[in-house]
PDB file of C-alpha atoms in Angstrom:
ATOM      1  CA  MET A   1      18.093  -8.733   8.389  1.00  0.00           C
ATOM      2  CA  ASP A   2      16.701 -11.684  10.821  1.00  0.00           C
ATOM      3  CA  GLY A   3      15.480 -10.045  14.015  1.00  0.00           C
ATOM      4  CA  GLU A   4      15.449  -6.390  12.731  1.00  0.00           C
ATOM      5  CA  SER A   5      12.637  -4.435  14.067  1.00  0.00           C
ATOM      6  CA  ALA A   6       9.744  -3.311  11.764  1.00  0.00           C
ATOM      7  CA  TRP A   7      10.970   0.298  12.193  1.00  0.00           C
ATOM      8  CA  SER A   8      14.247  -0.231  11.241  1.00  0.00           C
ATOM      9  CA  LYS A   9      12.878  -1.958   8.134  1.00  0.00           C
ATOM     10  CA  TYR A  10      10.581   1.172   7.530  1.00  0.00           C
ATOM     11  CA  GLU A  11      13.488   3.676   7.958  1.00  0.00           C
ATOM     12  CA  ARG A  12      15.619   1.621   5.376  1.00  0.00           C
ATOM     13  CA  LEU A  13      12.325   1.861   3.173  1.00  0.00           C
ATOM     14  CA  VAL A  14      12.051   5.600   3.432  1.00  0.00           C
ATOM     15  CA  GLY A  15      15.677   6.057   2.616  1.00  0.00           C
ATOM     16  CA  SER A  16      15.162   3.942  -0.604  1.00  0.00           C
ATOM     17  CA  ILE A  17      12.292   5.967  -1.659  1.00  0.00           C
ATOM     18  CA  ARG A  18      13.920   9.245  -0.791  1.00  0.00           C
ATOM     19  CA  ALA A  19      16.883   8.308  -3.123  1.00  0.00           C
ATOM     20  CA  MET A  20      14.725   7.863  -6.079  1.00  0.00           C
ATOM     21  CA  GLY A  21      13.595  11.422  -5.879  1.00  0.00           C
ATOM     22  CA  ARG A  22      10.398  11.325  -8.062  1.00  0.00           C
ATOM     23  CA  VAL A  23       7.839   8.457  -7.538  1.00  0.00           C
ATOM     24  CA  ALA A  24       4.519   7.278  -8.930  1.00  0.00           C
ATOM     25  CA  ILE A  25       2.680   4.990  -6.274  1.00  0.00           C
ATOM     26  CA  ALA A  26       0.085   2.144  -7.371  1.00  0.00           C
ATOM     27  CA  TYR A  27      -2.433   2.933  -4.701  1.00  0.00           C
ATOM     28  CA  SER A  28      -5.491   1.144  -3.765  1.00  0.00           C
ATOM     29  CA  GLY A  29      -6.142   1.806  -0.233  1.00  0.00           C
ATOM     30  CA  GLY A  30      -5.286  -1.806   1.159  1.00  0.00           C
ATOM     31  CA  VAL A  31      -2.802  -1.574   4.158  1.00  0.00           C
ATOM     32  CA  ASP A  32       0.218  -2.545   1.714  1.00  0.00           C
ATOM     33  CA  SER A  33      -0.130   0.275  -0.609  1.00  0.00           C
ATOM     34  CA  THR A  34      -1.186   2.675   2.173  1.00  0.00           C
ATOM     35  CA  LEU A  35       2.157   2.010   4.012  1.00  0.00           C
ATOM     36  CA  LEU A  36       4.047   2.557   0.787  1.00  0.00           C
ATOM     37  CA  LEU A  37       2.286   6.035   0.014  1.00  0.00           C
ATOM     38  CA  LYS A  38       3.056   6.873   3.809  1.00  0.00           C
ATOM     39  CA  ALA A  39       6.918   6.069   3.301  1.00  0.00           C
ATOM     40  CA  ALA A  40       6.960   7.841   0.060  1.00  0.00           C
ATOM     41  CA  LEU A  41       5.349  11.069   1.805  1.00  0.00           C
ATOM     42  CA  ASP A  42       7.848  10.598   4.725  1.00  0.00           C
ATOM     43  CA  SER A  43      10.782  10.459   2.412  1.00  0.00           C
ATOM     44  CA  GLY A  44      10.367  14.052   1.151  1.00  0.00           C
ATOM     45  CA  ALA A  45      10.417  12.607  -2.362  1.00  0.00           C
ATOM     46  CA  ALA A  46       8.105  14.209  -5.130  1.00  0.00           C
ATOM     47  CA  VAL A  47       5.045  12.023  -4.903  1.00  0.00           C
ATOM     48  CA  ALA A  48       2.178  10.956  -7.348  1.00  0.00           C
ATOM     49  CA  ALA A  49      -0.376   8.401  -6.333  1.00  0.00           C
ATOM     50  CA  PHE A  50      -2.420   6.598  -9.117  1.00  0.00           C
ATOM     51  CA  MET A  51      -5.473   4.417  -8.543  1.00  0.00           C
ATOM     52  CA  ALA A  52      -7.275   2.308 -11.134  1.00  0.00           C
ATOM     53  CA  VAL A  53     -10.886   2.953 -11.270  1.00  0.00           C
ATOM     54  CA  GLY A  54     -13.511   0.873 -12.835  1.00  0.00           C
ATOM     55  CA  GLU A  55     -15.909  -1.976 -12.848  1.00  0.00           C
ATOM     56  CA  THR A  56     -13.977  -4.628 -11.112  1.00  0.00           C
ATOM     57  CA  PHE A  57     -13.434  -2.407  -8.072  1.00  0.00           C
ATOM     58  CA  PRO A  58     -15.997  -1.766  -5.185  1.00  0.00           C
ATOM     59  CA  PRO A  59     -16.745   1.849  -5.686  1.00  0.00           C
ATOM     60  CA  GLU A  60     -17.342   2.357  -1.827  1.00  0.00           C
ATOM     61  CA  GLU A  61     -13.980   1.026  -1.154  1.00  0.00           C
ATOM     62  CA  GLN A  62     -12.602   3.448  -3.560  1.00  0.00           C
ATOM     63  CA  LYS A  63     -14.124   6.327  -2.200  1.00  0.00           C
ATOM     64  CA  ALA A  64     -12.643   5.482   1.422  1.00  0.00           C
ATOM     65  CA  ALA A  65      -9.295   4.881  -0.253  1.00  0.00           C
ATOM     66  CA  ILE A  66      -9.281   8.412  -1.861  1.00  0.00           C
ATOM     67  CA  SER A  67     -10.608  10.201   1.461  1.00  0.00           C
ATOM     68  CA  LEU A  68      -7.798   8.194   3.205  1.00  0.00           C
ATOM     69  CA  ALA A  69      -4.998   9.313   0.951  1.00  0.00           C
ATOM     70  CA  LYS A  70      -6.250  12.892   1.262  1.00  0.00           C
ATOM     71  CA  GLY A  71      -5.964  12.488   5.228  1.00  0.00           C
ATOM     72  CA  LEU A  72      -2.262  11.652   4.596  1.00  0.00           C
ATOM     73  CA  GLY A  73      -1.897  14.638   2.576  1.00  0.00           C
ATOM     74  CA  VAL A  74      -2.125  13.469  -1.115  1.00  0.00           C
ATOM     75  CA  GLU A  75      -4.576  13.587  -3.758  1.00  0.00           C
ATOM     76  CA  VAL A  76      -5.126  10.426  -5.640  1.00  0.00           C
ATOM     77  CA  VAL A  77      -5.280  10.534  -9.394  1.00  0.00           C
ATOM     78  CA  PRO A  78      -7.968   8.225 -10.508  1.00  0.00           C
ATOM     79  CA  LEU A  79      -7.144   6.260 -13.834  1.00  0.00           C
ATOM     80  CA  LYS A  80     -10.166   4.594 -15.713  1.00  0.00           C
ATOM     81  CA  VAL A  81      -9.031   1.114 -16.734  1.00  0.00           C
ATOM     82  CA  ASP A  82     -11.880  -0.480 -18.601  1.00  0.00           C
ATOM     83  CA  LEU A  83     -11.124  -4.165 -18.008  1.00  0.00           C
ATOM     84  CA  VAL A  84     -14.464  -5.490 -18.704  1.00  0.00           C
ATOM     85  CA  ASN A  85     -14.216  -4.330 -22.218  1.00  0.00           C
ATOM     86  CA  GLU A  86     -10.768  -5.881 -22.792  1.00  0.00           C
ATOM     87  CA  GLY A  87     -11.178  -9.309 -24.371  1.00  0.00           C
ATOM     88  CA  ARG A  88      -8.107 -10.623 -22.825  1.00  0.00           C
ATOM     89  CA  PHE A  89      -9.244  -9.894 -19.433  1.00  0.00           C
ATOM     90  CA  ALA A  90     -13.128 -10.738 -20.049  1.00  0.00           C
ATOM     91  CA  ARG A  91     -12.523 -14.131 -21.169  1.00  0.00           C
ATOM     92  CA  ASN A  92     -11.262 -14.787 -17.740  1.00  0.00           C
ATOM     93  CA  TRP A  93      -8.497 -17.668 -18.351  1.00  0.00           C
ATOM     94  CA  GLU A  94      -5.639 -18.317 -15.864  1.00  0.00           C
ATOM     95  CA  ASP A  95      -3.681 -15.294 -17.112  1.00  0.00           C
ATOM     96  CA  ARG A  96      -6.598 -12.946 -15.914  1.00  0.00           C
ATOM     97  CA  CYS A  97      -4.557 -11.502 -13.183  1.00  0.00           C
ATOM     98  CA  TYR A  98      -1.512 -11.143 -15.448  1.00  0.00           C
ATOM     99  CA  ILE A  99      -3.576  -9.191 -18.004  1.00  0.00           C
ATOM    100  CA  CYS A 100      -4.996  -6.952 -15.285  1.00  0.00           C
ATOM    101  CA  LYS A 101      -1.665  -5.969 -13.941  1.00  0.00           C
ATOM    102  CA  ARG A 102      -0.195  -5.160 -17.368  1.00  0.00           C
ATOM    103  CA  LEU A 103      -3.173  -2.989 -18.057  1.00  0.00           C
ATOM    104  CA  ILE A 104      -3.194  -1.169 -15.014  1.00  0.00           C
ATOM    105  CA  PHE A 105       0.421  -0.699 -14.806  1.00  0.00           C
ATOM    106  CA  GLU A 106       0.590   0.408 -18.666  1.00  0.00           C
ATOM    107  CA  ALA A 107      -1.635   3.261 -17.736  1.00  0.00           C
ATOM    108  CA  ILE A 108       0.494   4.189 -14.876  1.00  0.00           C
ATOM    109  CA  LYS A 109       3.521   4.264 -16.976  1.00  0.00           C
ATOM    110  CA  GLU A 110       2.047   6.249 -19.241  1.00  0.00           C
ATOM    111  CA  GLU A 111       0.730   9.065 -16.906  1.00  0.00           C
ATOM    112  CA  ALA A 112       4.471   8.898 -15.226  1.00  0.00           C
ATOM    113  CA  LYS A 113       6.166   9.501 -18.372  1.00  0.00           C
ATOM    114  CA  GLU A 114       4.028  12.674 -19.010  1.00  0.00           C
ATOM    115  CA  LEU A 115       4.923  14.130 -15.468  1.00  0.00           C
ATOM    116  CA  ASP A 116       8.730  12.778 -16.323  1.00  0.00           C
ATOM    117  CA  ILE A 117       8.716  10.344 -13.110  1.00  0.00           C
ATOM    118  CA  PRO A 118      11.218   7.696 -13.484  1.00  0.00           C
ATOM    119  CA  HIS A 119      10.078   5.283 -10.516  1.00  0.00           C
ATOM    120  CA  ILE A 120       6.948   3.034 -10.455  1.00  0.00           C
ATOM    121  CA  LEU A 121       6.251   1.706  -6.897  1.00  0.00           C
ATOM    122  CA  GLU A 122       3.891  -0.986  -5.937  1.00  0.00           C
ATOM    123  CA  GLY A 123       2.969  -2.351  -2.421  1.00  0.00           C
ATOM    124  CA  SER A 124       3.506  -6.180  -2.495  1.00  0.00           C
ATOM    125  CA  GLN A 125       5.331  -7.334   0.757  1.00  0.00           C
ATOM    126  CA  VAL A 126       7.386 -10.445   1.805  1.00  0.00           C
ATOM    127  CA  ASP A 127       4.366 -12.676   2.507  1.00  0.00           C
ATOM    128  CA  ASP A 128       3.111 -12.140  -1.069  1.00  0.00           C
ATOM    129  CA  LEU A 129       6.264 -13.967  -2.575  1.00  0.00           C
ATOM    130  CA  GLY A 130       5.166 -16.912  -1.000  1.00  0.00           C
ATOM    131  CA  GLN A 131       1.381 -17.070  -2.864  1.00  0.00           C
ATOM    132  CA  ALA A 132       0.738 -18.008  -6.541  1.00  0.00           C
ATOM    133  CA  ARG A 133       0.296 -14.300  -7.904  1.00  0.00           C
ATOM    134  CA  PRO A 134       0.398 -14.415 -11.770  1.00  0.00           C
ATOM    135  CA  GLY A 135       0.203 -10.442 -11.745  1.00  0.00           C
ATOM    136  CA  ARG A 136       3.733 -10.521 -10.177  1.00  0.00           C
ATOM    137  CA  ALA A 137       5.329 -11.820 -13.524  1.00  0.00           C
ATOM    138  CA  ALA A 138       3.867  -8.752 -15.240  1.00  0.00           C
ATOM    139  CA  LEU A 139       5.103  -6.331 -12.597  1.00  0.00           C
ATOM    140  CA  MET A 140       8.691  -7.881 -12.987  1.00  0.00           C
ATOM    141  CA  GLU A 141       8.479  -7.842 -16.750  1.00  0.00           C
ATOM    142  CA  MET A 142       7.662  -3.840 -16.558  1.00  0.00           C
ATOM    143  CA  GLY A 143      10.442  -3.117 -14.198  1.00  0.00           C
ATOM    144  CA  ILE A 144       7.736  -1.801 -11.436  1.00  0.00           C
ATOM    145  CA  ARG A 145       9.373  -1.818  -8.001  1.00  0.00           C
ATOM    146  CA  SER A 146       8.253  -3.256  -4.753  1.00  0.00           C
ATOM    147  CA  PRO A 147       9.788  -1.366  -1.888  1.00  0.00           C
ATOM    148  CA  LEU A 148       8.265  -3.108   0.892  1.00  0.00           C
ATOM    149  CA  VAL A 149       9.453  -6.460  -0.470  1.00  0.00           C
ATOM    150  CA  GLU A 150      13.159  -4.905  -0.720  1.00  0.00           C
ATOM    151  CA  ALA A 151      12.941  -3.560   2.979  1.00  0.00           C
ATOM    152  CA  GLY A 152      11.755  -7.069   4.128  1.00  0.00           C
ATOM    153  CA  LEU A 153       8.588  -6.092   5.551  1.00  0.00           C
ATOM    154  CA  THR A 154       5.728  -8.633   6.191  1.00  0.00           C
ATOM    155  CA  LYS A 155       1.931  -8.090   6.282  1.00  0.00           C
ATOM    156  CA  ALA A 156       2.108  -8.356  10.225  1.00  0.00           C
ATOM    157  CA  GLU A 157       4.958  -5.689  10.365  1.00  0.00           C
ATOM    158  CA  VAL A 158       2.745  -3.523   7.954  1.00  0.00           C
ATOM    159  CA  ARG A 159      -0.294  -3.726   9.724  1.00  0.00           C
ATOM    160  CA  SER A 160       1.745  -3.170  13.188  1.00  0.00           C
ATOM    161  CA  LEU A 161       3.395   0.136  11.691  1.00  0.00           C
ATOM    162  CA  LEU A 162       0.287   1.692  10.501  1.00  0.00           C
ATOM    163  CA  LYS A 163      -1.199   1.123  13.885  1.00  0.00           C
ATOM    164  CA  GLU A 164       1.557   2.678  15.716  1.00  0.00           C
ATOM    165  CA  MET A 165       1.293   5.475  13.106  1.00  0.00           C
ATOM    166  CA  GLY A 166      -2.402   6.037  14.028  1.00  0.00           C
ATOM    167  CA  VAL A 167      -3.490   5.318  10.476  1.00  0.00           C
ATOM    168  CA  PRO A 168      -6.936   3.970  10.465  1.00  0.00           C
ATOM    169  CA  ASN A 169      -6.964   1.160   8.057  1.00  0.00           C
ATOM    170  CA  TRP A 170      -4.419  -0.699   9.824  1.00  0.00           C
ATOM    171  CA  ASP A 171      -6.865  -3.729  10.368  1.00  0.00           C
ATOM    172  CA  ALA A 172      -8.571  -3.550   7.273  1.00  0.00           C
ATOM    173  CA  PRO A 173      -9.350  -7.109   5.766  1.00  0.00           C
ATOM    174  CA  SER A 174      -7.461  -8.195   2.697  1.00  0.00           C
ATOM    175  CA  ASN A 175      -9.408  -7.885  -0.391  1.00  0.00           C
ATOM    176  CA  THR A 176      -8.993  -8.571  -4.089  1.00  0.00           C
ATOM    177  CA  CYS A 177     -10.846  -7.352  -7.062  1.00  0.00           C
ATOM    178  CA  LEU A 178     -14.422  -8.389  -7.917  1.00  0.00           C
ATOM    179  CA  ALA A 179     -13.093 -10.471 -10.656  1.00  0.00           C
ATOM    180  CA  THR A 180     -11.373 -12.803  -8.549  1.00  0.00           C
ATOM    181  CA  ARG A 181     -15.286 -14.121  -7.497  1.00  0.00           C
ATOM    182  CA  VAL A 182     -16.098 -15.164 -11.104  1.00  0.00           C
ATOM    183  CA  PRO A 183     -14.863 -18.704 -11.908  1.00  0.00           C
ATOM    184  CA  HIS A 184     -12.166 -19.162 -14.334  1.00  0.00           C
ATOM    185  CA  ASP A 185     -13.453 -19.476 -18.259  1.00  0.00           C
ATOM    186  CA  VAL A 186     -16.641 -17.760 -17.053  1.00  0.00           C
ATOM    187  CA  ARG A 187     -16.812 -14.452 -19.058  1.00  0.00           C
ATOM    188  CA  ILE A 188     -16.723 -11.387 -17.147  1.00  0.00           C
ATOM    189  CA  THR A 189     -19.352  -8.947 -17.490  1.00  0.00           C
ATOM    190  CA  ALA A 190     -20.293  -5.685 -15.822  1.00  0.00           C
ATOM    191  CA  ASP A 191     -23.607  -7.200 -14.729  1.00  0.00           C
ATOM    192  CA  ILE A 192     -21.820 -10.022 -12.981  1.00  0.00           C
ATOM    193  CA  LEU A 193     -19.327  -7.792 -11.101  1.00  0.00           C
ATOM    194  CA  ARG A 194     -22.175  -5.313 -10.201  1.00  0.00           C
ATOM    195  CA  ARG A 195     -24.097  -8.456  -8.889  1.00  0.00           C
ATOM    196  CA  VAL A 196     -20.971  -9.415  -6.829  1.00  0.00           C
ATOM    197  CA  ASN A 197     -20.694  -6.173  -5.315  1.00  0.00           C
ATOM    198  CA  LYS A 198     -24.356  -5.921  -4.447  1.00  0.00           C
ATOM    199  CA  ALA A 199     -24.118  -9.557  -2.696  1.00  0.00           C
ATOM    200  CA  GLU A 200     -21.098  -8.422  -0.775  1.00  0.00           C
ATOM    201  CA  ALA A 201     -22.546  -4.913   0.319  1.00  0.00           C
ATOM    202  CA  ALA A 202     -25.831  -7.050   1.278  1.00  0.00           C
ATOM    203  CA  LEU A 203     -23.788  -9.226   3.722  1.00  0.00           C
ATOM    204  CA  ALA A 204     -21.556  -6.256   4.995  1.00  0.00           C
ATOM    205  CA  PRO A 205     -24.031  -5.631   7.834  1.00  0.00           C
ATOM    206  CA  PHE A 206     -22.790  -9.140   9.545  1.00  0.00           C
ATOM    207  CA  HIS A 207     -19.262  -7.937   9.705  1.00  0.00           C
ATOM    208  CA  PHE A 208     -17.872 -11.306   8.786  1.00  0.00           C
ATOM    209  CA  LYS A 209     -14.107 -11.340   8.369  1.00  0.00           C
ATOM    210  CA  GLU A 210     -12.530 -12.094   4.819  1.00  0.00           C
ATOM    211  CA  LEU A 211     -15.954 -12.283   3.082  1.00  0.00           C
ATOM    212  CA  ARG A 212     -16.106 -13.223  -0.292  1.00  0.00           C
ATOM    213  CA  VAL A 213     -19.404 -14.409  -2.401  1.00  0.00           C
ATOM    214  CA  ARG A 214     -18.208 -16.408  -5.494  1.00  0.00           C
ATOM    215  CA  ASP A 215     -20.799 -16.032  -7.878  1.00  0.00           C
ATOM    216  CA  HIS A 216     -21.947 -19.141 -10.033  1.00  0.00           C
ATOM    217  CA  GLU A 217     -24.745 -17.436 -11.825  1.00  0.00           C
ATOM    218  CA  TYR A 218     -27.795 -18.767 -10.382  1.00  0.00           C
ATOM    219  CA  TRP A 219     -26.048 -19.551  -6.840  1.00  0.00           C
ATOM    220  CA  ALA A 220     -23.983 -17.976  -4.580  1.00  0.00           C
ATOM    221  CA  ARG A 221     -21.038 -19.444  -2.553  1.00  0.00           C
ATOM    222  CA  VAL A 222     -20.213 -17.580   0.468  1.00  0.00           C
ATOM    223  CA  GLU A 223     -16.550 -17.656   2.095  1.00  0.00           C
ATOM    224  CA  VAL A 224     -15.404 -16.065   5.243  1.00  0.00           C
ATOM    225  CA  ALA A 225     -12.618 -16.527   7.443  1.00  0.00           C
ATOM    226  CA  LYS A 226     -12.441 -20.041   9.211  1.00  0.00           C
ATOM    227  CA  ASP A 227     -13.277 -18.695  12.769  1.00  0.00           C
ATOM    228  CA  ASP A 228     -16.296 -16.985  11.453  1.00  0.00           C
ATOM    229  CA  LEU A 229     -17.753 -20.018   9.779  1.00  0.00           C
ATOM    230  CA  PRO A 230     -19.749 -20.963  13.152  1.00  0.00           C
ATOM    231  CA  ARG A 231     -21.268 -17.587  13.236  1.00  0.00           C
ATOM    232  CA  LEU A 232     -21.904 -17.742   9.279  1.00  0.00           C
ATOM    233  CA  PHE A 233     -23.797 -21.076   9.826  1.00  0.00           C
ATOM    234  CA  GLN A 234     -25.826 -19.575  12.780  1.00  0.00           C
ATOM    235  CA  GLU A 235     -26.581 -16.743  10.700  1.00  0.00           C
ATOM    236  CA  ARG A 236     -27.520 -18.932   7.441  1.00  0.00           C
ATOM    237  CA  GLU A 237     -31.091 -18.098   7.253  1.00  0.00           C
ATOM    238  CA  ALA A 238     -30.556 -14.333   7.200  1.00  0.00           C
ATOM    239  CA  VAL A 239     -27.646 -14.852   4.735  1.00  0.00           C
ATOM    240  CA  THR A 240     -29.556 -16.984   2.495  1.00  0.00           C
ATOM    241  CA  LYS A 241     -32.674 -14.526   2.417  1.00  0.00           C
ATOM    242  CA  ALA A 242     -30.295 -11.539   1.461  1.00  0.00           C
ATOM    243  CA  LEU A 243     -28.841 -13.273  -1.119  1.00  0.00           C
ATOM    244  CA  LYS A 244     -31.962 -14.779  -2.712  1.00  0.00           C
ATOM    245  CA  GLY A 245     -33.327 -11.165  -2.426  1.00  0.00           C
ATOM    246  CA  LEU A 246     -30.864 -10.411  -5.331  1.00  0.00           C
ATOM    247  CA  GLY A 247     -31.667 -13.155  -7.452  1.00  0.00           C
ATOM    248  CA  TYR A 248     -29.706 -15.892  -6.542  1.00  0.00           C
ATOM    249  CA  ARG A 249     -31.671 -19.394  -6.461  1.00  0.00           C
ATOM    250  CA  ARG A 250     -29.371 -21.349  -4.161  1.00  0.00           C
ATOM    251  CA  VAL A 251     -26.890 -20.240  -1.565  1.00  0.00           C
ATOM    252  CA  ALA A 252     -24.082 -22.538  -0.095  1.00  0.00           C
ATOM    253  CA  ILE A 253     -21.475 -22.091   2.421  1.00  0.00           C
ATOM    254  CA  ALA A 254     -17.536 -22.906   1.558  1.00  0.00           C
ATOM    255  CA  LEU A 255     -16.837 -25.141   4.565  1.00  0.00           C
ATOM    256  CA  GLU A 256     -13.109 -24.776   4.279  1.00  0.00           C
ATOM    257  CA  GLY A 257     -13.519 -21.122   5.181  1.00  0.00           C
ATOM    258  CA  HIS A 258     -11.305 -18.210   3.135  1.00  0.00           C
TER     259      HIS A 258
END
């Protein structure tokens, strides 16, 4: 597949989904799952889109994701996944992401079975394979397919395709669930997740790329993309004021960036 164009890969992706006939898409509103959903709709297969909802996901992002899917022509089915009250997840050990994926895809599998949908698809792409992603083991154990990986699509190609298609979120920053802002072994609670969500919402007007607010109870550690570090340093007084207004006592900057 060396030298193959992104559009050629996309056509193969569409063809592979078409051959499945009936598919359930794990949708988050991120660029990868958006391209997967678009390909499924283009394939002519019967498509159901499911999105996990709960305290670990920023509500405004989820509203935007549902609106985007509706614009593409599909109603997203929200699935309440109560991760915070699941002890194995809330304990926040190294297996947190594995537990998270298991619980989410168990819920999707149950819904897909009720609808007699044999194939469950998720949006990992080739670049994800080179990163430490404990949740991927859960996907493989459960037989969840990753069609973007099978088609050989990279993150850059995903964004390029969405841009050419005119899908508005093509340049949306990568994001992860709010639980990733909490250090391992610190028990995850709804209060902590709400605090993190408020902190990142408070800094949203600065438009920092790859913004993360790592929560250490009484102090916050702010991460942004490396090329945004100079601007974060320039804005440090306003950033500190915004976060201290939420109850943090100290604010630090992650000097290596995100």
